[in-house]
Amino acid sequence: MIGFHLDPRSGVSTYLQLVQQVKHALRLGLLEPGDRLPTAAEVVAALAINPNTVLKAYRELEREGLVSARPGLGTFVERSLGQASPHDRARLRRQLAGWMRSAYGAGLDREDLEALFTAALQDAAREGAA
Amino acid sequence: MLWLTWRQHRWQLIGVAAILAVFWGYLVHLGLSAHQAVSGCPSISSDTPAPDCAAAINTLNGLFNTMGAVVAYSNLLPLAVGMFWGAPLLARELEQGTHRLAFTQSVSRRRWLAVKLGVLTGAAALFGAVTGAVLPWAYGEFAPMFPTQPLGDTLTFSQSGAVPAATWVFALLAGATAGLLLRRTMAAAAVTLVALPLVFAGLVFARPHYLPPADRLADGAHMIWYPAPQNHPSGWILRVSYVDTSGRGLDPEAAGVICADPANTYPTPECLDRTGLRQRIVYHPAGDYPWFQLIEVGLLLTASAAMALFIWLRITRRYG
Amino acid sequence: MTSAMEMSGLGRRYGRTWALRDCSLALPEGRVIALVGPNGAGKSTLLSLAAGLLRPSEGTLRLFGEPLRDRPSTLARVGYMAQDTALYPTFTVTDLLTFGGRLNPGWDDGWARDRLARLGLPAHVPAGRLSGGQRAQVALVLALAKRPRLLLLDEPLASLDPVARHDVMALLMEAVAEAGLTVLLSSHIISDLVDTCDWLVAVNQGRVQVSGDIDDLLSAHKLITGPREALHTLPARLPVVGQRVNGRQALLLVRLDGRPLGPDWTVRDASLDELVVNYLRQPGSCALPGPTAVAR
């Protein structure tokens, strides 16, 4: 079951943060098609936010076809995000961890890593891989 | 609502009940002891009791004095009711703000007030009624030696019959009204402590005037001994004066001068027979006792009803 | 749809002072409504009138379409929590639960016991010896357990530490999610209300200044900044709520109606806090449904 957390300083509205976190969980395979999202009551009991915000987030996700609400039963995940299989995702994550270990070993710190990674992303985007 | 009333007032009710249990128990003890003393001496009511009655007479004297003290102190009980039941009844709710909790549940204000006031008023009336029954009974046990009747005795009248019940109800409502107006328990208790004795004193002064007194002339055989006790078997003596043969009124000293009896300051039966003076007695007959009770109860209950109505209107009219 | 609360010309006077005057308002059901305003503005008076604790000096008040009555059926619909969390000081939590159960036919005892246990509140300590935060939690559970349709809370978070504040709001939001409750709560700390409320009512000097859906209000109001020399370039009759000039810069809160402002002005979204503060500084401005009278 997904646990939400909010960042009040991110400048992103609350309902969008919830949407992003659901999508993030889908991408990481933490949520799979058929899983039930927490009810609005469960979410607000933990976060102390207005239930309408949760409902708004779920409606947005439903609009994008990611979830569907079944009356009386709850809101369920319809499809996953991204094409990669969980196996591939796990492999790539291990490879990334290896890269990070060697980068730390070479004396880079966290901000160096972030700068390198961001630069590489931008290079890839420019090369038309987007 | 009954649960709430009990939970909020249980110690007040238990406390007063405990004090009363001791009080009534003591009265019963005094009465039974008097009864025992009297039954040990059948000639006690006559002018010349038997010599072996001396012990009984002593005992009865002592018990009667104690009785008088108990009756005097029992006049404080309504004060306690007013200060400890009445004053906090509404003042404590308002002071602590708990009326905001009570009035926002699902019980109407009418019911809230009716049960709270009803239970406590009922308890006050009940406790007062028992007092009004036990005390005269105890007094009655002394009758062979001390033939009193309640009409003439200021302190006993207030504690006999229906009057104590009405007094306690009045005291409760007076305390509650003070609490409602002042919204502070301490202040309301203080005001009640001052106001109630004033009211009771007022009643004592007003009492002789409830009914027009009777007026009779007595000759030597039927005169009463002067100075006369207020409390006489024939009734409540208000004034004694004398009338001479021409119908002129005389006060007891002047009449005594006419009698010119060196052994007695005031006229004796022999003097009345000799000089033709008559004694004029202004009194309330003993048989009027129920009327006096009724009038005093009526006054107290009317005032109580007015206060209850005032409280009712103030509390329940907050809605449009 | 019936309004949860409808006021028309409502006023309340103490002697010669009017705590609340000429207030007309319609609040929708199922919302969490923030009641804001400076101290002494009339928030407590408004809540007390709605709870039936005070009688209006003028005007009418209806809840769910019906006037207030001294009847159990009407009383059961409203829950109220006082500003100083009035609880009988000698009553334990257990006593208070019995109290609630005896005086409310719609009492949900199981729910109340469960929530109090979850909050870790001791059952046998007299309420007078609980901390401010614990008392607020007990009072809230009592108000919710009678299953009202409308809940009125007078500064429920005022005496609470941040942890207790979170717990109380979480409890409240959960009850809203489960029961479709309408909540009207007052506070003068706007940040407590930002994520939880979706309707705003601002009361100022005894009058209602603002009443509207928060999302609508925030999308309609913008903060604009520009050089003070450019003030005259603003469109005529642009609804300005508040304006401040700091040195060379002018900062205004306006209701944009689509008209362009000119190149000197930068526009950004207003936060709820900024919206409220600007309105409260200008008692003459108002944002109410229907014809608006906005002072420039």
XYZ file of C-alpha atoms in Angstrom:
746
model
C 0.000 0.000 0.000
C 1.426 3.353 -1.011
C 2.252 5.894 1.685
C 1.999 9.531 0.633
C 4.128 12.359 1.952
C 3.856 16.037 1.163
C 6.492 18.708 0.672
C 4.921 22.045 1.568
C 7.824 24.012 0.155
C 7.944 22.441 -3.267
C 5.618 25.008 -4.791
C 3.629 22.197 -6.359
C -0.019 22.052 -5.331
C -0.986 19.239 -3.016
C -3.188 17.319 -5.413
C -0.468 17.366 -8.059
C 2.052 16.003 -5.552
C -0.329 13.107 -4.889
C -0.698 12.507 -8.639
C 3.068 12.564 -9.088
C 3.627 10.161 -6.223
C 1.162 7.658 -7.650
C 2.871 7.899 -11.025
C 6.271 7.547 -9.361
C 5.094 4.392 -7.591
C 3.761 3.041 -10.866
C 7.078 3.642 -12.554
C 9.006 1.878 -9.839
C 6.658 -1.050 -9.900
C 5.526 -0.404 -6.339
C 1.978 -0.242 -7.682
C 0.749 -2.714 -10.246
C -2.485 -3.026 -12.196
C -5.185 -4.398 -9.890
C -3.782 -2.818 -6.712
C -6.185 -0.711 -4.685
C -5.232 2.846 -3.876
C -5.819 3.953 -0.274
C -9.246 5.448 0.377
C -9.534 9.201 0.848
C -10.196 8.586 4.535
C -6.975 6.598 4.898
C -4.917 9.237 3.116
C -6.273 12.196 5.083
C -5.965 10.362 8.373
C -2.232 10.299 7.751
C -1.730 13.625 5.986
C -4.418 15.841 7.581
C -5.524 17.340 4.266
C -8.944 17.912 2.795
C -10.426 14.712 1.329
C -11.558 16.623 -1.739
C -7.896 17.105 -2.620
C -7.399 13.351 -2.656
C -10.512 12.870 -4.733
C -9.294 15.511 -7.157
C -5.966 13.691 -7.525
C -7.698 10.370 -8.106
C -10.004 11.968 -10.690
C -6.966 13.354 -12.525
C -5.371 9.901 -12.542
C -8.615 8.441 -13.793
C -8.732 11.047 -16.550
C -5.278 9.913 -17.655
C -6.521 6.358 -17.666
C -4.149 5.182 -14.975
C -6.776 4.259 -12.393
C -10.488 3.634 -12.288
C -12.968 4.138 -9.484
C -15.347 1.289 -8.772
C -18.278 2.481 -6.628
C -18.385 0.794 -3.271
C -15.085 -1.031 -3.829
C -12.418 1.640 -4.137
C -10.006 3.036 -6.707
C -7.887 0.521 -8.562
C -4.801 0.764 -10.783
C -5.632 0.063 -14.432
C -2.252 0.099 -16.144
C 1.383 0.606 -15.378
C 3.587 3.414 -16.625
C 6.472 2.892 -18.929
C 7.199 -0.105 -21.091
C 10.041 -1.744 -19.277
C 9.462 -5.010 -17.485
C 10.140 -5.284 -13.741
C 13.091 -7.523 -14.582
C 14.650 -4.891 -16.806
C 13.957 -2.197 -14.249
C 15.696 -4.209 -11.527
C 18.701 -4.842 -13.779
C 19.042 -1.185 -14.710
C 18.716 -0.148 -11.079
C 21.549 -2.514 -10.086
C 23.710 -1.138 -12.902
C 23.012 2.400 -11.754
C 23.983 1.463 -8.196
C 27.263 0.071 -9.509
C 27.977 3.270 -11.426
C 27.293 5.285 -8.313
C 29.674 3.181 -6.236
C 32.502 3.738 -8.680
C 31.715 7.459 -8.863
C 31.903 7.740 -5.053
C 35.103 5.724 -5.163
C 36.559 8.277 -7.608
C 35.924 11.004 -5.036
C 32.705 12.562 -6.394
C 30.082 13.751 -3.930
C 26.284 13.744 -4.256
C 26.045 17.111 -6.000
C 28.734 16.047 -8.520
C 26.677 12.953 -9.262
C 23.505 14.997 -9.751
C 25.323 17.429 -12.059
C 26.813 14.579 -14.119
C 23.509 12.777 -14.393
C 21.566 15.897 -15.342
C 24.172 16.789 -17.987
C 23.981 13.279 -19.415
C 20.164 13.484 -19.530
C 20.367 16.764 -21.413
C 22.899 15.327 -23.845
C 20.586 12.399 -24.514
C 17.628 14.717 -25.045
C 19.616 16.854 -27.517
C 20.625 13.770 -29.427
C 16.950 13.279 -30.129
C 16.448 10.275 -27.936
C 13.324 11.947 -26.435
C -30.418 13.491 31.894
C -31.093 11.848 35.221
C -27.640 10.322 35.027
C -26.104 13.728 34.397
C -27.977 15.379 37.249
C -26.917 12.639 39.625
C -23.306 12.688 38.416
C -23.063 16.448 38.812
C -24.811 16.712 42.160
C -24.225 13.377 43.821
C -21.870 14.643 46.525
C -24.181 17.537 47.389
C -27.091 15.162 47.776
C -25.115 12.541 49.660
C -23.516 15.160 51.918
C -26.783 16.725 52.956
C -28.423 13.309 53.303
C -25.644 12.255 55.664
C -26.022 15.373 57.794
C -29.770 14.896 57.860
C -29.463 11.262 58.826
C -27.493 12.335 61.875
C -29.886 15.199 62.562
C -33.041 13.096 62.326
C -31.433 10.274 64.201
C -30.569 12.605 67.024
C -34.095 14.022 67.105
C -35.515 10.520 67.264
C -33.116 9.701 70.062
C -34.195 12.804 72.013
C -37.840 11.997 71.475
C -37.484 8.376 72.555
C -35.474 9.368 75.624
C -38.171 11.867 76.573
C -40.786 9.201 76.080
C -38.900 6.873 78.387
C -38.537 9.524 81.052
C -42.215 10.410 80.856
C -43.400 6.824 81.037
C -41.328 6.348 84.188
C -43.273 9.080 85.944
C -47.020 9.115 85.282
C -47.676 12.107 87.502
C -45.298 14.367 85.677
C -47.933 16.655 84.217
C -49.586 17.474 87.478
C -48.593 20.392 89.651
C -47.255 18.045 92.316
C -45.422 15.171 90.805
C -44.397 12.205 92.903
C -41.061 12.477 94.756
C -39.427 9.621 92.874
C -39.935 11.572 89.660
C -37.072 13.866 90.484
C -34.623 11.994 88.244
C -37.069 11.893 85.378
C -37.767 15.594 85.700
C -34.059 16.369 85.653
C -33.540 14.243 82.564
C -36.434 15.840 80.783
C -35.185 19.309 81.605
C -31.781 18.496 80.178
C -33.237 16.887 77.072
C -35.539 19.824 76.493
C -32.654 22.268 76.602
C -30.761 20.154 74.095
C -33.881 20.027 71.977
C -34.060 23.781 71.949
C -30.467 24.054 70.794
C -30.987 21.470 68.053
C -34.031 23.329 66.780
C -32.155 26.609 66.806
C -29.256 25.175 64.777
C -31.561 23.416 62.369
C -32.672 26.816 61.155
C -29.258 26.979 59.488
C -30.064 24.029 57.248
C -31.894 26.094 54.627
C -28.818 28.322 54.432
C -26.717 25.269 53.631
C -29.202 24.220 50.970
C -29.141 27.666 49.433
C -25.388 27.999 49.470
C -24.272 24.481 48.582
C -27.089 23.227 46.385
C -28.583 26.376 44.967
C -25.661 28.707 44.355
C -23.516 26.277 42.323
C -26.463 24.838 40.392
C -26.284 27.320 37.543
C -23.311 29.460 38.529
C -20.827 26.617 38.259
C -21.993 25.733 34.761
C -21.710 29.333 33.634
C -18.413 29.907 35.389
C -16.763 26.829 33.892
C -18.400 27.288 30.510
C -19.819 23.772 30.614
C -23.243 25.079 29.630
C -21.738 25.362 26.144
C -21.148 21.635 26.265
C -24.522 20.818 27.811
C -26.576 22.935 25.406
C -24.894 21.538 22.296
C -25.779 17.923 22.904
C -29.123 16.597 21.722
C -31.131 17.414 24.835
C -33.320 20.496 24.811
C -32.705 23.261 27.312
C -36.178 22.754 28.654
C -35.471 19.174 29.539
C -32.048 19.966 30.924
C -33.420 22.596 33.267
C -36.564 20.690 34.149
C -34.675 17.592 35.263
C -31.891 19.427 37.082
C -34.217 21.780 38.938
C -36.873 19.137 39.356
C -34.617 16.564 40.985
C -33.010 19.022 43.380
C -36.252 20.793 44.236
C -37.864 17.427 44.838
C -35.014 16.372 47.090
C -35.193 19.647 49.022
C -38.932 19.291 49.470
C -38.607 15.672 50.559
C -35.860 16.317 53.079
C -37.748 19.343 54.379
C -40.947 17.362 54.679
C -39.286 14.637 56.730
C -37.798 17.288 59.004
C -41.238 18.856 59.340
C -42.634 15.513 60.500
C -39.849 14.284 62.771
C -39.284 17.496 64.680
C -42.852 18.084 65.904
C -43.086 14.411 66.849
C -39.948 14.750 69.011
C -41.324 17.893 70.584
C -44.573 16.144 71.239
C -42.817 13.593 73.424
C -42.050 16.398 75.884
C -45.662 17.542 76.032
C -46.540 16.028 79.440
C -44.016 18.323 81.094
C -43.678 21.057 78.497
C -47.030 21.645 76.893
C -45.967 23.699 73.942
C -47.679 24.036 70.651
C -45.808 25.066 67.526
C -47.744 28.210 66.729
C -46.185 30.302 69.423
C -42.577 29.255 69.076
C -40.768 31.181 66.397
C -37.971 28.729 65.776
C -40.069 25.603 66.029
C -42.763 26.872 63.693
C -40.202 27.195 60.906
C -39.166 23.583 61.346
C -42.586 21.975 61.679
C -45.187 20.723 59.293
C -45.022 21.857 55.710
C -42.970 24.996 56.308
C -39.474 23.446 56.231
C -40.153 21.830 52.856
C -41.255 25.179 51.431
C -38.320 26.953 53.087
C -35.785 24.582 51.621
C -37.282 24.862 48.149
C -37.225 28.625 48.497
C -33.590 28.598 49.657
C -32.568 26.349 46.759
C -34.211 28.563 44.177
C -32.883 31.723 45.783
C -29.343 30.353 45.547
C -29.911 29.242 41.970
C -31.292 32.634 40.970
C -28.338 34.397 42.558
C -26.073 32.024 40.661
C -27.795 32.744 37.374
C -27.574 36.492 37.838
C -24.042 36.672 39.197
C -22.574 33.799 37.148
C -20.057 33.136 39.920
C -20.447 30.409 42.546
C -18.599 32.173 45.371
C -20.400 35.455 44.891
C -23.762 33.722 44.646
C -23.104 31.749 47.837
C -22.130 34.944 49.643
C -25.222 36.797 48.470
C -27.400 33.846 49.474
C -25.753 33.730 52.895
C -26.702 37.366 53.457
C -30.087 37.413 51.755
C -31.678 34.294 53.218
C -31.418 35.288 56.890
C -32.905 38.663 55.973
C -35.816 36.961 54.270
C -36.344 34.599 57.206
C -36.170 37.468 59.663
C -38.745 39.254 57.538
C -41.013 36.236 57.735
C -40.648 36.112 61.490
C -41.709 39.743 61.768
C -44.558 39.300 59.353
C -45.878 36.127 60.886
C -48.007 37.653 63.642
C -49.840 39.644 60.985
C -50.886 36.754 58.752
C -54.303 36.693 60.374
C -56.149 39.186 62.522
C -55.672 38.142 66.147
C -58.426 37.197 68.536
C -59.280 39.343 71.475
C -60.767 38.166 74.743
C -61.410 39.420 78.160
C -60.657 37.103 81.046
C -61.728 37.258 84.654
C -59.714 35.988 87.584
C -60.513 32.340 86.970
C -59.508 32.453 83.326
C -56.649 34.877 83.320
C -53.185 33.809 82.323
C -50.178 34.436 84.468
C -48.261 37.559 83.460
C -45.547 37.784 82.136
C -47.109 35.257 79.835
C -45.054 33.004 77.661
C -45.531 33.631 73.993
C -46.268 29.946 73.669
C -49.346 29.045 75.670
C -51.531 25.970 75.379
C -54.403 28.188 74.288
C -52.386 29.795 71.539
C -49.853 32.431 70.619
C -50.011 35.314 73.070
C -49.286 38.647 71.409
C -50.212 41.218 74.017
C -51.631 41.260 77.521
C -53.241 44.354 78.978
C -55.957 45.139 81.494
C -59.307 46.899 81.406
C -60.929 48.548 84.375
C -64.622 48.645 85.173
C -65.168 51.778 83.135
C -63.615 50.226 80.081
C -60.327 52.158 80.270
C -57.266 50.294 79.044
C -54.357 49.831 81.417
C -50.917 48.411 80.889
C -49.813 45.697 83.343
C -47.760 48.053 85.517
C -50.630 50.495 85.916
C -52.978 47.629 86.706
C -50.516 46.372 89.280
C -50.564 49.777 90.984
C -54.347 49.621 91.235
C -54.116 46.174 92.789
C -51.759 47.595 95.417
C -50.568 44.145 96.315
C -47.091 44.389 97.889
C -46.334 40.740 97.098
C -47.041 40.962 93.362
C -46.095 43.578 90.810
C -48.798 42.455 88.443
C -52.456 41.642 89.068
C -53.346 38.265 90.538
C -56.659 36.437 90.120
C -57.612 37.546 93.630
C -57.080 41.173 92.631
C -59.226 40.847 89.550
C -62.026 39.382 91.598
C -61.635 42.165 94.145
C -61.293 45.169 91.858
C -63.385 44.091 88.887
C -60.396 44.509 86.541
C -60.374 42.310 83.532
C -57.394 40.942 81.597
C -57.353 41.596 77.882
C -55.533 38.991 75.854
C -54.667 39.515 72.198
C -53.648 36.166 70.740
C -53.816 33.759 67.897
C -55.769 30.653 68.890
C -53.849 27.411 68.771
C -56.405 26.053 66.347
C -55.263 28.585 63.756
C -51.947 26.763 63.396
C -52.862 25.094 60.070
C -53.831 28.477 58.589
C -50.557 30.011 59.589
C -48.748 27.076 58.050
C -50.747 27.467 54.895
C -50.089 31.172 54.600
C -46.369 30.874 55.172
C -46.076 27.952 52.788
C -48.094 29.933 50.267
C -45.789 32.929 50.530
C -42.657 30.817 50.197
C -43.983 28.762 47.306
C -45.249 31.788 45.428
C -41.841 33.395 45.690
C -40.247 30.094 44.697
C -42.495 29.772 41.672
C -41.637 33.300 40.609
C -37.932 32.543 40.830
C -38.335 29.257 39.006
C -40.218 31.010 36.252
C -37.528 33.666 35.997
C -34.824 31.003 35.696
C -36.868 29.077 33.155
C -37.431 32.073 30.935
C -33.830 33.217 31.080
C -32.403 29.829 30.189
C -34.887 28.680 27.569
C -35.496 31.899 25.708
C -32.079 32.056 24.110
C -33.596 30.576 20.977
C -35.497 32.841 18.634
C -28.965 21.719 -2.756
C -29.691 23.109 0.686
C -27.051 25.286 2.198
C -25.567 23.954 5.361
C -25.940 27.414 6.834
C -27.785 30.464 5.638
C -27.642 33.829 7.395
C -29.688 36.827 6.416
C -29.030 40.213 7.970
C -27.755 38.482 11.076
C -26.571 40.715 13.888
C -25.765 40.467 17.559
C -25.431 43.325 19.943
C -23.952 43.613 23.427
C -25.356 46.748 24.975
C -24.619 49.380 22.386
C -21.813 47.547 20.580
C -22.568 45.325 17.631
C -20.314 42.271 17.660
C -21.771 41.209 14.309
C -23.857 43.313 12.001
C -25.857 42.746 8.836
C -24.272 39.400 7.946
C -25.688 37.486 5.028
C -24.069 34.256 3.962
C -24.851 30.943 2.348
C -22.441 28.096 3.055
C -22.555 24.895 0.995
C -22.763 21.435 2.463
C -19.884 18.996 2.597
C -17.152 21.635 2.719
C -14.476 22.454 5.233
C -14.980 26.158 5.770
C -12.289 28.398 7.228
C -13.554 31.300 9.307
C -10.820 33.906 9.578
C -10.562 37.399 10.887
C -8.697 39.472 13.415
C -9.368 39.038 17.125
C -12.632 40.622 18.121
C -13.927 40.547 14.547
C -16.972 38.474 15.458
C -15.864 34.911 14.668
C -16.795 33.490 18.076
C -20.082 35.370 18.010
C -20.922 33.925 14.620
C -20.140 30.387 15.772
C -22.100 30.848 19.012
C -25.110 32.100 17.059
C -24.924 29.112 14.739
C -24.661 26.748 17.704
C -27.739 28.265 19.311
C -25.812 29.530 22.314
C -26.692 33.143 21.576
C -29.856 34.706 20.326
C -29.561 37.035 17.339
C -30.387 40.660 17.957
C -31.598 40.892 14.372
C -31.763 38.813 11.219
C -32.294 35.103 10.667
C -30.194 31.988 10.661
C -31.101 28.656 9.136
C -29.256 25.367 9.204
C -30.072 22.895 6.432
C -33.048 25.006 5.577
C -34.570 25.068 9.043
C -34.460 27.676 11.775
C -32.857 26.777 15.088
C -35.159 25.162 17.601
C -34.842 23.844 21.127
C -35.655 20.325 19.993
C -33.567 17.158 20.131
C -33.939 16.538 16.395
C -32.587 19.974 15.518
C -29.925 19.935 18.213
C -28.593 16.571 17.072
C -27.605 18.008 13.734
C -24.993 20.406 15.051
C -21.785 19.688 16.920
C -19.863 22.424 18.672
C -16.471 22.786 20.274
C -15.937 25.863 22.435
C -12.853 28.006 22.359
C -11.715 26.978 25.822
C -12.805 23.369 25.222
C -15.483 23.331 27.897
C -15.460 19.979 29.650
C -16.700 19.084 33.123
C -13.424 19.225 35.066
C -14.258 16.346 37.396
C -15.534 14.041 34.668
C -13.149 11.382 33.413
C -13.026 10.427 29.758
C -15.217 7.441 30.605
C -17.745 9.745 32.294
C -17.751 12.007 29.257
C -18.472 9.065 26.979
C -21.401 8.081 29.195
C -22.516 11.702 29.155
C -22.457 11.741 25.364
C -24.261 8.460 25.093
C -27.046 9.497 27.479
C -27.659 12.888 25.960
C -27.409 12.019 22.258
C -29.618 9.425 20.578
C -27.297 9.287 17.567
C -24.185 8.590 19.631
C -21.603 6.254 18.110
C -19.974 4.856 21.215
C -17.766 2.272 19.506
C -16.270 4.872 17.191
C -15.651 7.262 20.095
C -13.930 4.641 22.234
C -11.821 3.504 19.300
C -10.638 7.015 18.441
C -9.890 7.920 22.059
C -7.878 4.728 22.456
C -6.024 5.477 19.230
C -5.177 8.947 20.464
C -3.821 7.384 23.629
C -6.070 9.292 25.986
C -6.260 7.923 29.555
C -9.736 6.775 30.497
C -9.757 7.528 34.205
C -8.099 10.916 34.544
C -10.430 13.840 35.304
C -10.680 16.244 32.395
C -9.378 19.066 34.552
C -6.028 17.313 34.773
C -5.555 16.659 31.065
C -3.325 18.896 28.980
C -4.798 21.500 26.628
C -4.103 19.308 23.632
C -5.675 16.250 25.200
C -8.771 18.245 26.175
C -9.130 19.518 22.615
C -8.926 15.975 21.288
C -11.532 14.730 23.767
C -13.846 17.634 22.991
C -13.498 16.972 19.260
C -14.248 13.278 19.632
C -17.309 14.139 21.734
C -18.552 16.563 19.119
C -17.982 14.082 16.285
C -19.405 11.039 18.038
C -22.909 12.468 18.048
C -22.714 12.252 14.249
C -23.699 15.815 13.446
C -24.229 17.153 9.938
C -22.527 20.421 10.753
C -19.554 20.830 13.048
C -18.650 24.218 14.491
C -15.175 24.616 15.958
C -14.078 27.781 17.729
C -10.297 28.059 17.457
C -9.769 24.328 17.935
C -6.033 24.506 17.321
C -5.227 27.547 19.425
C -3.758 25.837 22.454
C -2.130 22.922 20.663
C 1.462 22.051 19.910
C 2.306 21.142 16.291
C 2.001 17.405 16.862
C -1.392 17.720 18.511
C -2.477 20.113 15.782
C -1.661 17.521 13.146
C -3.450 14.785 15.066
C -6.567 16.883 15.576
C -6.742 17.923 11.927
C -6.136 14.355 10.784
C -9.002 13.175 12.998
C -11.230 15.885 11.613
C -10.342 15.228 7.961
C -10.943 11.527 8.405
C -14.407 12.250 9.808
C -15.122 14.547 6.860
C -14.023 11.848 4.424
C -16.128 9.160 6.100
C -19.294 11.080 6.870
C -19.584 13.935 4.412
C -19.600 16.352 7.313
C -19.718 20.127 6.863
C -17.155 21.843 9.053
C -16.863 25.479 10.003
C -13.708 26.217 11.943
C -12.178 29.470 12.995
C -8.510 30.186 13.343
C -6.191 33.088 13.058
C -3.301 30.925 11.873
C -3.829 30.688 8.141
C -1.170 28.052 7.587
C -3.225 25.565 9.608
C -6.073 26.010 7.185
C -4.330 25.947 3.838
C -4.437 22.263 3.000
C -7.554 21.434 4.913
C -10.152 24.046 4.007
C -11.854 24.511 0.708
C -14.096 27.484 1.473
C -13.125 30.770 3.030
C -15.186 33.178 5.105
C -13.475 36.326 6.324
C -15.088 38.398 9.044
C -13.813 41.849 9.823
C -15.173 44.436 12.265
C -18.385 42.498 12.663
C -19.108 42.136 8.958
C -18.599 39.353 6.441
C -15.959 40.427 3.999
C -15.229 37.334 1.963
C -17.122 34.131 1.272
C -16.082 31.830 -1.505
C -14.528 28.621 -2.737
C -10.799 28.829 -2.057
C -9.694 27.516 -5.438
C -11.959 30.049 -7.174
C -10.721 32.866 -4.989
C -7.075 31.992 -5.591
C -7.497 31.775 -9.340
C -9.337 35.094 -9.453
C -6.872 37.083 -7.359
C -3.322 37.860 -8.410
C -0.443 39.743 -6.894
C 1.056 42.275 -9.242
C 4.289 44.181 -8.741
C 5.658 47.086 -10.657
C 7.297 50.517 -10.330
C 5.176 53.042 -8.475
C 5.388 55.377 -11.452
C 3.417 52.840 -13.446
C 0.428 52.896 -11.082
C -1.456 55.234 -13.362
C -1.104 52.771 -16.243
C -3.359 50.266 -14.560
C -6.797 49.876 -16.155
C -9.445 52.149 -14.734
C -11.751 50.534 -12.217
C -9.517 47.514 -11.822
C -10.768 45.846 -8.639
C -7.937 46.388 -6.207
C -8.181 44.694 -2.865
C -5.037 46.014 -1.252
C -2.073 48.055 -2.266
C 1.309 48.809 -0.753
C 4.077 51.049 -1.917
C 7.603 50.210 -0.682
C 10.068 52.832 -1.800
C 9.973 52.635 -5.581
C 7.916 49.476 -5.871
C 4.160 49.056 -5.727
C 2.560 45.750 -4.740
C -1.137 45.179 -5.275
C -3.623 42.377 -4.814
C -6.172 42.599 -7.588
C -9.024 40.638 -9.087
C -7.964 40.124 -12.643
C -10.782 40.159 -15.127
C -8.785 39.354 -18.220
C -7.754 42.852 -19.131
C -4.041 43.268 -19.955
C -1.967 45.219 -17.499
C 0.898 46.523 -19.505
C 4.576 45.568 -19.653
C 5.610 47.180 -16.364
C 3.709 44.721 -14.261
C 4.659 41.186 -13.174
C 1.840 38.923 -12.186
C 1.970 35.999 -9.837
C -0.465 33.814 -7.941
C -1.447 34.902 -4.495
C -1.184 32.507 -1.587
C -4.142 32.081 0.735
C -2.248 33.896 3.444
C -1.591 36.902 1.202
C -5.207 36.954 0.086
C -6.548 36.949 3.613
C -4.083 39.507 4.960
C -4.842 41.939 2.155
C -8.562 41.692 2.662
C -8.328 42.031 6.411
C -6.228 45.165 6.028
C -8.962 46.746 3.924
C -12.230 46.322 5.779
C -14.030 48.127 3.015
C -13.219 45.505 0.396
C -15.289 42.429 -0.006
C -15.529 39.332 -2.144
C -18.982 37.969 -1.889
C -21.111 36.081 -4.372
C -23.398 38.458 -6.202
C -22.830 42.186 -6.709
C -19.502 43.153 -5.205
C -18.547 46.535 -3.923
C -14.799 46.829 -3.992
C -13.080 49.945 -2.781
C -10.151 51.228 -4.730
